[in-house]
Short mmCIF file of C-alpha atoms and ligand atoms in Angstrom, two decimals:
data_model
loop_
_atom_site.label_atom_id
_atom_site.label_comp_id
_atom_site.label_asym_id
_atom_site.label_seq_id
_atom_site.Cartn_x
_atom_site.Cartn_y
_atom_site.Cartn_z
CA MET A 1 0.61 0.28 -0.16
CA PRO A 2 0.85 3.59 -1.27
CA ASP A 3 2.63 5.17 2.36
CA PRO A 4 -0.91 7.35 3.58
CA ILE A 5 1.60 9.42 6.40
CA ALA A 6 5.15 11.18 4.75
CA LEU A 7 8.14 10.21 7.59
CA VAL A 8 11.66 12.74 7.75
CA PRO A 9 14.07 11.71 8.22
CA LEU A 10 13.03 7.67 7.49
CA PRO A 11 12.46 5.81 9.70
CA ARG A 12 14.94 2.75 8.38
CA SER A 13 11.84 -0.41 8.67
CA VAL A 14 8.27 1.18 8.09
CA VAL A 15 5.88 -1.51 7.31
CA TRP A 16 2.39 -0.21 7.34
CA SER A 17 -0.78 -2.26 7.24
CA GLU A 18 -4.24 -1.61 6.47
CA GLY A 19 -6.56 -0.15 10.01
CA THR A 20 -6.73 2.26 11.72
CA TRP A 21 -6.41 3.06 15.53
CA GLU A 22 -8.63 5.08 16.61
CA THR A 23 -7.98 7.46 19.32
CA THR A 24 -8.88 11.27 20.19
CA ASP A 25 -5.99 10.74 22.71
CA PRO A 26 -2.66 9.19 21.11
CA TRP A 27 -0.20 9.72 23.95
CA GLU A 28 -2.37 9.07 25.95
CA GLY A 29 -2.76 5.77 24.71
CA LEU A 30 0.10 5.53 23.24
CA SER A 31 2.33 2.44 26.38
CA VAL A 32 6.33 3.33 27.01
CA GLY A 33 8.58 1.08 28.12
CA LEU A 34 12.77 0.42 27.83
CA ASN A 35 13.78 -2.57 26.03
CA SER A 36 16.91 -4.70 27.62
CA ASP A 37 16.91 -6.59 24.03
CA LEU A 38 17.14 -4.45 22.19
CA PRO A 39 20.69 -2.84 21.45
CA LEU A 40 20.89 0.96 22.71
CA THR A 41 19.81 3.22 19.56
CA GLU A 42 16.93 1.12 19.02
CA TYR A 43 13.66 2.24 18.52
CA SER A 44 10.00 -0.74 17.71
CA LEU A 45 7.29 1.12 17.03
CA SER A 46 3.41 -0.09 16.21
CA ILE A 47 0.42 0.23 16.13
CA SER A 48 -2.68 -1.73 15.36
CA PRO A 49 -6.35 -1.28 15.86
CA GLN A 50 -6.19 -2.02 19.44
CA GLY A 51 -3.55 0.46 20.64
CA ALA A 52 0.68 1.80 19.67
CA ALA A 53 3.59 1.25 21.74
CA LEU A 54 6.83 2.03 22.05
CA THR A 55 9.60 0.06 22.77
CA ALA A 56 13.97 1.14 22.89
CA GLY A 57 16.85 -0.04 24.32
CA SER A 58 16.51 3.29 26.22
CA GLU A 59 16.00 7.10 27.02
CA ALA A 60 17.59 8.27 23.81
CA ALA A 61 16.24 5.87 21.66
CA LEU A 62 12.41 5.90 22.91
CA ALA A 63 13.25 9.85 23.01
CA ASP A 64 14.05 9.15 19.03
CA GLY A 65 10.48 7.01 18.17
CA ARG A 66 8.32 9.99 21.02
CA ASN A 67 10.04 12.11 17.66
CA THR A 68 8.06 9.92 15.20
CA PHE A 69 5.10 8.91 16.79
CA ALA A 70 4.74 13.25 16.96
CA GLN A 71 4.52 12.86 12.91
CA ILE A 72 2.90 10.31 12.55
CA VAL A 73 0.21 11.63 14.83
CA THR A 74 0.15 15.23 13.83
CA GLY A 75 -2.78 15.38 11.39
CA ALA A 76 -3.90 12.49 11.67
CA ASN A 77 -7.22 13.55 13.17
CA GLY A 78 -7.98 10.71 15.43
CA SER A 79 -7.73 8.07 13.15
CA ILE A 80 -4.20 6.70 12.39
CA PRO A 81 -2.79 4.08 9.89
CA CYS A 82 -1.34 0.85 11.28
CA VAL A 83 2.25 0.29 10.43
CA THR A 84 5.33 -1.19 11.98
CA ILE A 85 8.69 0.50 12.79
CA ALA A 86 11.74 -0.66 13.55
CA ASP A 87 14.59 2.36 13.77
CA SER A 88 17.92 2.93 14.78
CA PRO A 89 20.60 5.61 13.50
CA LYS A 90 23.29 5.45 11.65
CA TYR A 91 25.25 8.34 13.48
CA ALA A 92 24.86 8.84 17.60
CA TRP A 93 26.36 13.50 16.30
CA ARG A 94 22.81 14.57 13.99
CA GLY A 95 23.56 17.58 15.54
CA LEU A 96 22.63 21.59 14.09
CA HIS A 97 24.87 24.24 15.20
CA LEU A 98 24.03 28.32 16.51
CA ASP A 99 26.23 30.39 15.67
CA VAL A 100 23.52 33.50 18.60
CA ALA A 101 27.30 35.47 18.65
CA ARG A 102 27.40 37.58 15.52
CA HIS A 103 23.21 38.12 15.69
CA PHE A 104 21.15 37.64 19.49
CA LEU A 105 18.95 35.27 19.38
CA PRO A 106 16.06 34.47 21.71
CA VAL A 107 15.49 32.09 24.38
CA GLU A 108 11.83 31.53 23.06
CA GLU A 109 13.68 31.02 19.83
CA ILE A 110 16.48 27.97 20.73
CA GLU A 111 13.75 27.04 21.86
CA THR A 112 10.82 27.08 18.87
CA PHE A 113 15.09 25.32 16.88
CA LEU A 114 14.83 22.55 19.50
CA ASP A 115 11.06 21.27 18.58
CA ALA A 116 12.08 21.36 15.01
CA MET A 117 14.77 19.92 15.79
CA ALA A 118 13.15 16.94 17.68
CA LEU A 119 11.04 16.50 15.53
CA HIS A 120 13.37 15.26 13.01
CA ARG A 121 15.24 13.43 15.08
CA LEU A 122 18.10 15.56 15.30
CA ASN A 123 20.06 15.79 19.10
CA VAL A 124 22.83 17.73 18.69
CA LEU A 125 21.95 21.44 19.49
CA HIS A 126 26.03 23.02 19.28
CA LEU A 127 25.66 26.98 20.48
CA HIS A 128 28.20 29.29 19.61
CA LEU A 129 27.99 31.74 22.17
CA THR A 130 30.76 33.81 21.80
CA ASP A 131 32.69 36.30 18.68
CA ASP A 132 34.40 39.24 17.70
CA GLN A 133 31.18 40.05 17.49
CA GLY A 134 29.21 38.80 20.71
CA TRP A 135 29.96 37.46 24.44
CA ARG A 136 26.83 36.31 24.66
CA VAL A 137 26.95 33.32 28.46
CA GLU A 138 26.46 35.81 32.35
CA ILE A 139 30.45 33.90 33.37
CA LYS A 140 29.22 34.97 36.83
CA GLY A 141 32.94 37.97 38.83
CA TYR A 142 32.99 38.67 34.99
CA PRO A 143 30.45 41.55 34.72
CA ARG A 144 31.56 43.58 31.76
CA LEU A 145 31.44 40.49 29.47
CA THR A 146 27.61 41.30 29.62
CA GLU A 147 26.79 44.45 30.02
CA VAL A 148 30.14 46.03 27.82
CA GLY A 149 30.51 42.76 25.47
CA ALA A 150 27.61 41.67 24.60
CA TRP A 151 26.62 45.00 22.85
CA ARG A 152 27.91 46.42 19.87
CA ASP A 153 26.82 49.57 18.66
CA GLN A 154 26.22 49.13 15.22
CA THR A 155 26.48 46.89 12.58
CA LEU A 156 28.12 46.01 9.77
CA VAL A 157 25.46 47.18 6.72
CA GLY A 158 25.61 44.28 3.11
CA ARG A 159 27.93 42.21 2.72
CA MET A 160 32.07 44.07 3.66
CA ASP A 161 33.92 44.59 0.92
CA ALA A 162 37.72 45.30 0.72
CA ASP A 163 37.64 48.46 -0.09
CA GLU A 164 37.01 49.44 3.70
CA ASP A 165 35.78 53.15 2.62
CA SER A 166 32.91 52.05 0.80
CA TRP A 167 31.53 50.64 3.93
CA THR A 168 28.54 51.29 5.63
CA PHE A 169 26.68 50.50 9.03
CA ASP A 170 23.18 50.47 10.38
CA GLY A 171 23.63 53.23 13.39
CA VAL A 172 21.28 51.00 15.56
CA ARG A 173 22.88 48.75 18.81
CA HIS A 174 22.61 44.87 18.86
CA GLY A 175 22.91 42.51 21.41
CA GLY A 176 21.37 40.41 23.74
CA SER A 177 23.09 37.74 26.20
CA TYR A 178 21.81 34.45 28.47
CA SER A 179 21.85 34.33 31.98
CA GLN A 180 23.52 30.92 33.14
CA GLU A 181 20.00 30.70 34.30
CA GLU A 182 18.46 31.22 31.16
CA LEU A 183 20.62 28.37 29.21
CA LYS A 184 19.60 25.49 32.38
CA GLY A 185 15.80 26.03 31.62
CA LEU A 186 17.08 25.36 28.09
CA VAL A 187 19.40 22.28 28.88
CA GLU A 188 16.81 20.78 31.05
CA TYR A 189 13.77 21.97 27.12
CA ALA A 190 16.36 20.21 24.94
CA ARG A 191 16.80 17.07 27.67
CA LYS A 192 12.86 16.67 27.66
CA ARG A 193 13.63 16.39 24.14
CA GLY A 194 15.88 13.91 23.35
CA ILE A 195 18.25 16.52 22.24
CA MET A 196 22.24 17.66 24.34
CA ILE A 197 23.34 20.65 23.94
CA VAL A 198 27.19 21.37 23.90
CA PRO A 199 28.17 24.47 24.23
CA GLU A 200 31.01 26.50 22.38
CA ILE A 201 33.25 29.73 23.92
CA ASP A 202 35.57 30.12 20.90
CA LEU A 203 39.14 30.92 21.40
CA PRO A 204 42.42 32.15 21.27
CA GLY A 205 40.54 33.99 18.75
CA HIS A 206 37.05 35.33 17.18
CA MET A 207 37.94 36.38 21.52
CA GLN A 208 37.28 40.79 20.89
CA ALA A 209 34.25 40.88 22.82
CA ALA A 210 35.89 39.87 25.20
CA VAL A 211 38.42 41.73 24.95
CA ALA A 212 36.67 44.76 24.50
CA ALA A 213 35.09 43.96 28.73
CA TYR A 214 38.76 43.46 29.82
CA PRO A 215 41.21 45.01 27.88
CA GLU A 216 43.79 43.51 29.75
CA LEU A 217 42.37 39.34 28.30
CA GLY A 218 44.19 40.75 24.95
CA ASN A 219 48.09 41.69 23.61
CA PHE A 220 48.52 45.33 23.79
CA PRO A 221 46.15 46.37 27.36
CA GLU A 222 46.77 50.22 26.40
CA GLN A 223 44.69 49.53 23.21
CA LYS A 224 41.38 50.06 23.17
CA VAL A 225 39.69 48.14 20.89
CA GLY A 226 35.17 48.48 20.82
CA VAL A 227 33.48 45.08 19.74
CA ARG A 228 33.70 43.58 16.84
CA GLU A 229 31.44 45.68 14.38
CA VAL A 230 31.53 44.04 10.48
CA TRP A 231 32.33 40.76 9.66
CA GLY A 232 35.63 38.28 9.02
CA ILE A 233 38.34 37.55 11.27
CA SER A 234 38.99 39.88 14.20
CA ASP A 235 43.18 40.27 15.58
CA HIS A 236 42.25 41.04 17.99
CA VAL A 237 42.95 37.51 19.81
CA LEU A 238 43.38 36.53 23.81
CA GLY A 239 46.98 36.96 24.67
CA VAL A 240 48.88 34.98 26.96
CA SER A 241 49.80 36.36 31.16
CA ASP A 242 48.55 34.32 34.02
CA GLN A 243 45.24 35.93 34.15
CA VAL A 244 44.49 35.59 31.02
CA PHE A 245 44.10 31.80 31.97
CA ASP A 246 42.82 31.90 34.63
CA PHE A 247 40.38 33.98 33.41
CA LEU A 248 39.39 31.08 30.96
CA ARG A 249 39.73 28.78 34.06
CA ASP A 250 36.71 30.15 35.63
CA VAL A 251 34.30 30.83 32.23
CA LEU A 252 35.31 26.74 31.33
CA THR A 253 34.52 25.04 34.61
CA GLN A 254 30.83 27.67 34.72
CA VAL A 255 31.28 27.17 31.85
CA ALA A 256 31.55 23.12 32.44
CA ALA A 257 28.77 23.30 35.65
CA ILE A 258 26.11 24.80 33.49
CA PHE A 259 25.61 21.93 30.72
CA PRO A 260 26.16 18.63 30.91
CA ALA A 261 26.48 17.62 28.30
CA PRO A 262 30.03 15.31 27.86
CA TYR A 263 31.19 17.61 26.08
CA ILE A 264 32.11 21.16 25.20
CA HIS A 265 33.88 23.32 22.20
CA ILE A 266 36.95 25.11 22.60
CA GLY A 267 36.60 26.40 18.89
CA GLY A 268 40.48 26.71 17.62
CA ASP A 269 39.40 28.18 14.04
CA GLU A 270 40.96 31.26 12.57
CA CYS A 271 43.43 32.04 14.68
CA PRO A 272 45.59 34.74 13.41
CA THR A 273 48.60 35.20 14.63
CA GLY A 274 49.91 39.06 14.12
CA GLU A 275 49.13 40.08 17.98
CA TRP A 276 51.12 37.27 19.29
CA GLU A 277 54.59 37.95 16.96
CA ARG A 278 54.22 41.31 17.99
CA SER A 279 54.22 41.64 21.86
CA THR A 280 56.84 41.24 23.49
CA ALA A 281 55.56 39.32 26.35
CA ALA A 282 53.65 36.60 24.20
CA ARG A 283 57.99 36.13 22.46
CA ALA A 284 59.00 35.85 26.44
CA ARG A 285 56.56 32.91 26.64
CA LEU A 286 56.89 30.66 23.86
CA ASN A 287 60.48 30.97 25.72
CA GLU A 288 59.27 30.01 28.93
CA TRP A 289 57.43 26.54 27.32
CA GLY A 290 60.02 25.81 25.69
CA LEU A 291 58.38 25.84 21.99
CA THR A 292 60.18 28.13 19.30
CA ARG A 293 57.29 28.81 16.54
CA ILE A 294 54.71 31.58 17.46
CA SER A 295 51.55 29.62 16.14
CA GLU A 296 52.26 26.97 18.87
CA ILE A 297 50.61 29.43 20.98
CA GLN A 298 47.29 27.96 20.39
CA GLY A 299 48.29 24.22 21.12
CA ARG A 300 49.05 25.78 25.14
CA PHE A 301 45.48 27.10 24.81
CA THR A 302 43.61 23.93 23.23
CA THR A 303 46.76 21.59 25.79
CA TYR A 304 45.86 24.37 28.12
CA ALA A 305 41.52 23.69 27.97
CA SER A 306 40.59 20.04 27.78
CA GLU A 307 43.23 19.84 30.83
CA VAL A 308 40.85 22.07 33.05
CA LEU A 309 37.96 20.76 30.92
CA ARG A 310 39.03 17.12 32.13
CA GLU A 311 39.45 17.83 35.26
CA HIS A 312 34.90 18.34 35.34
CA GLY A 313 34.86 15.05 33.42
CA LYS A 314 34.71 17.17 30.30
CA ARG A 315 35.80 15.96 26.32
CA VAL A 316 36.78 18.93 24.15
CA ILE A 317 35.98 19.20 21.17
CA ALA A 318 37.07 21.79 18.19
CA TRP A 319 37.46 22.95 14.72
CA ASP A 320 40.29 21.20 12.81
CA GLU A 321 42.47 23.43 12.82
CA VAL A 322 44.26 22.95 16.09
CA LEU A 323 45.32 20.15 14.33
CA GLU A 324 48.04 22.66 13.31
CA THR A 325 49.58 22.09 16.59
CA HIS A 326 49.96 20.31 19.27
CA LEU A 327 46.74 18.91 21.02
CA PRO A 328 45.56 15.89 23.43
CA ASP A 329 44.51 12.53 22.17
CA ASP A 330 41.08 12.15 23.04
CA THR A 331 40.15 16.15 20.84
CA ILE A 332 36.78 15.29 18.63
CA ILE A 333 37.23 17.94 15.07
CA MET A 334 35.35 19.82 14.55
CA ASN A 335 35.71 19.14 10.75
CA TRP A 336 34.89 22.07 8.18
CA ARG A 337 37.31 24.06 5.88
CA ASP A 338 38.19 20.71 3.18
CA PRO A 339 36.17 17.44 2.58
CA ALA A 340 39.83 15.70 2.57
CA GLY A 341 40.51 16.83 5.86
CA VAL A 342 38.49 13.93 7.62
CA THR A 343 40.84 12.58 5.88
CA THR A 344 43.70 14.20 7.79
CA ALA A 345 42.14 13.90 10.78
CA THR A 346 40.67 10.66 10.65
CA ASP A 347 44.12 8.95 9.80
CA ARG A 348 45.62 9.73 12.99
CA GLY A 349 43.24 8.46 14.57
CA PHE A 350 40.29 11.71 15.78
CA GLN A 351 36.88 11.05 16.72
CA THR A 352 35.44 13.48 13.91
CA ILE A 353 32.04 15.45 13.34
CA VAL A 354 31.47 16.30 9.17
CA ALA A 355 30.32 20.02 9.25
CA THR A 356 32.12 20.98 5.96
CA SER A 357 31.69 24.06 4.89
CA ASP A 358 31.29 22.99 0.39
CA LEU A 359 27.77 21.32 1.46
CA LEU A 360 26.47 21.68 5.55
CA TYR A 361 26.76 25.82 5.69
CA LEU A 362 24.08 26.73 5.69
CA ASP A 363 24.73 30.44 5.08
CA HIS A 364 25.18 29.92 1.89
CA TYR A 365 23.02 30.52 -0.92
CA GLN A 366 20.09 28.27 -1.47
CA ALA A 367 19.45 29.14 -5.57
CA ALA A 368 20.15 31.96 -7.64
CA PRO A 369 21.93 34.09 -5.41
CA ALA A 370 20.19 37.62 -7.87
CA ASP A 371 17.14 35.56 -6.06
CA GLU A 372 17.27 35.58 -2.79
CA PRO A 373 17.92 37.14 0.67
CA LEU A 374 21.66 38.20 0.55
CA ALA A 375 23.56 36.46 2.71
CA ILE A 376 27.86 35.07 2.44
CA GLY A 377 28.21 33.43 -0.26
CA GLY A 378 28.89 30.38 -1.31
CA ARG A 379 25.83 27.61 -3.69
CA THR A 380 24.33 25.34 -1.29
CA THR A 381 20.49 23.84 -2.71
CA LEU A 382 18.74 21.79 -0.96
CA GLU A 383 19.07 18.58 -3.73
CA ASP A 384 23.50 19.35 -3.48
CA VAL A 385 22.80 17.84 0.78
CA TYR A 386 20.22 15.47 0.26
CA THR A 387 22.60 13.86 -2.51
CA GLY A 388 26.02 15.65 -2.22
CA ARG A 389 29.43 13.35 -1.10
CA LEU A 390 29.36 14.06 2.60
CA LEU A 391 33.03 11.43 3.58
CA PRO A 392 35.83 11.68 1.66
CA LYS A 393 35.44 8.83 -1.04
CA LYS A 394 39.15 6.66 0.63
CA LEU A 395 37.99 6.73 3.84
CA GLY A 396 38.21 3.12 5.74
CA GLY A 397 36.36 1.56 7.41
CA ASP A 398 38.91 2.26 10.66
CA GLN A 399 39.24 5.72 10.05
CA GLU A 400 35.09 5.88 8.87
CA ARG A 401 33.85 4.29 12.66
CA LEU A 402 35.71 7.74 13.74
CA ILE A 403 32.98 9.46 12.08
CA LEU A 404 30.37 10.66 14.65
CA GLY A 405 28.24 11.84 12.59
CA LEU A 406 26.90 15.38 10.37
CA GLN A 407 25.88 18.68 11.30
CA ALA A 408 24.96 21.22 9.68
CA GLN A 409 26.53 24.95 10.29
CA LEU A 410 24.20 28.20 10.33
CA TRP A 411 26.45 31.43 10.37
CA SER A 412 24.68 34.86 11.72
CA GLU A 413 27.30 37.38 9.62
CA TYR A 414 24.06 37.65 7.13
CA LEU A 415 21.31 36.49 9.45
CA PRO A 416 19.70 39.11 11.25
CA ASP A 417 16.62 37.72 12.90
CA ALA A 418 15.07 34.57 13.56
CA SER A 419 13.38 34.30 10.54
CA ALA A 420 16.16 34.67 8.44
CA PHE A 421 17.73 31.74 10.34
CA GLN A 422 14.58 29.72 9.72
CA TYR A 423 14.48 30.68 6.50
CA MET A 424 18.00 29.38 5.46
CA ALA A 425 17.31 26.58 8.23
CA PHE A 426 14.42 24.70 6.48
CA PRO A 427 13.83 22.78 4.25
CA ARG A 428 18.27 22.12 4.75
CA LEU A 429 18.11 20.88 7.71
CA CYS A 430 15.51 17.87 6.36
CA ALA A 431 18.14 16.45 3.66
CA LEU A 432 20.83 16.86 7.30
CA ALA A 433 18.45 15.07 9.07
CA GLU A 434 17.70 12.23 6.28
CA ARG A 435 21.24 11.47 6.39
CA ALA A 436 22.08 11.86 9.67
CA TRP A 437 19.95 9.50 10.41
CA GLY A 438 20.98 7.27 7.27
CA SER A 439 17.01 6.73 6.08
CA PRO A 440 16.87 3.81 3.45
CA ALA A 441 18.16 5.28 0.32
CA GLN A 442 15.80 7.64 -1.46
CA SER A 443 15.39 8.99 -4.82
CA TYR A 444 15.83 12.70 -4.94
CA ALA A 445 11.73 12.57 -5.73
CA GLU A 446 10.51 10.95 -3.74
CA PHE A 447 12.05 13.03 -1.12
CA GLU A 448 10.87 15.88 -2.61
CA GLU A 449 7.81 14.55 -3.02
CA ARG A 450 7.75 13.10 0.65
CA LEU A 451 8.99 16.31 2.79
CA ARG A 452 6.41 18.90 0.78
CA ALA A 453 4.24 16.30 2.96
CA HIS A 454 5.66 16.59 5.55
CA LEU A 455 6.78 21.02 5.43
CA PRO A 456 2.65 21.55 6.91
CA ARG A 457 4.84 20.09 10.52
CA LEU A 458 7.89 23.09 10.75
CA ASP A 459 4.03 25.45 9.32
CA ALA A 460 2.33 24.18 12.98
CA PHE A 461 5.72 25.54 14.35
CA GLY A 462 5.40 28.35 12.65
CA ILE A 463 9.18 28.28 10.93
CA ARG A 464 9.15 30.13 7.74
CA TYR A 465 11.16 27.62 6.07
CA ARG A 466 12.13 28.43 2.04
CA PRO A 467 9.30 26.49 0.23
CA LEU A 468 10.05 24.88 -2.19
CA ASP A 469 10.40 25.46 -6.05
CA ASP A 470 7.45 24.53 -8.44
C1 ACM B 1 34.59 28.64 11.36
O1 ACM B 1 33.75 28.74 10.09
N1 ACM B 1 35.18 29.65 11.29
C2 ACM B 1 34.82 27.84 12.02
#
């Protein structure tokens, strides 16, 4: 029989059968239980005219099963088709990254993203909480991080051309931050939906907002720096004093206490070394550490952050640049720059998350730029996300086993509000979810048709997605 209900991502095995379950309260009628005979990641859902039963090998798999059940019962109007589903994900890490630093998203808007993630059985929200253009997390003992670092006086309008004289600014103060209590609330909201939140404190680069708040954290404290009002990469990176390392210890310790996830992301991307090269203090430190290459200062940061976080039972995740300097063996690499980086990282034995910009940066245009809102560049269509090659061709079995999963990135330089975030996320995130889940491969035409029937579920959450092409 034809599928009576479109499911996205498609479960591994779905067998529809004749008959319906007539009920006005399907959630009340669903029996739920753990089953230790099932693998930890697997759930089994059956709906018969007599009722519905969900069993799973773990709480996480139960959450997946509930999220599939939600797709079946919403919109079924009390007459629910019978089905047997056996399902488990391909990847443990099915992630979405939200850059709430370049543009702040209110808590309720993050909750809407969490609702939509759960609908697609995505299970990790990576929150990019700090960057040059804004510091978004309350850190006790450092009030200026949010009083000063969370606000910029104005923002560049339009694209950041090379010619600085052509830049214009909007004159509008932008910012905001999350209290520790708000973040704990979000963690709980996510947990109830089967989602783990992994915070990122981007270091030692992308720190201009912190340096604006506390100039002594920079390399040249006498130099006054504001929160950055343009995009690109700032030269103002962390300095190397004991005070800076004490600051990092305080920040990472507090962040570790807010987020129960066993991982913390420490950024590590795009850290220019110019200030360290010009700083006599940095050179002296390098000598003291017995190092010769200035770039190795970054390795000291990676190692230090990892040691602090290990004391709190956390493992470090970082962008792939950290592979270029010293790093602990248990670091998890988030590969973004080059698809071949997945080979490099796994060859060296590092667990790796595939977040590569060519297919998984959802700030890229999703159709011809002339017809789309201004974006950072690139072009990645829905079909690209559904069909594109995500892993390098020649990856051995040992290397594949080191791949934790897939993650889509929403960088927000050109996403001024929640509606813009949603437009870029959907429906491409539906395709990413299907691939991260490891749904049985279908033709793109089949996926598109199924997606067309699925999109009203996004409407129900008030999500303003990009409509499918006719
Ligand atoms: C990045 O896009 N800088 C990770």
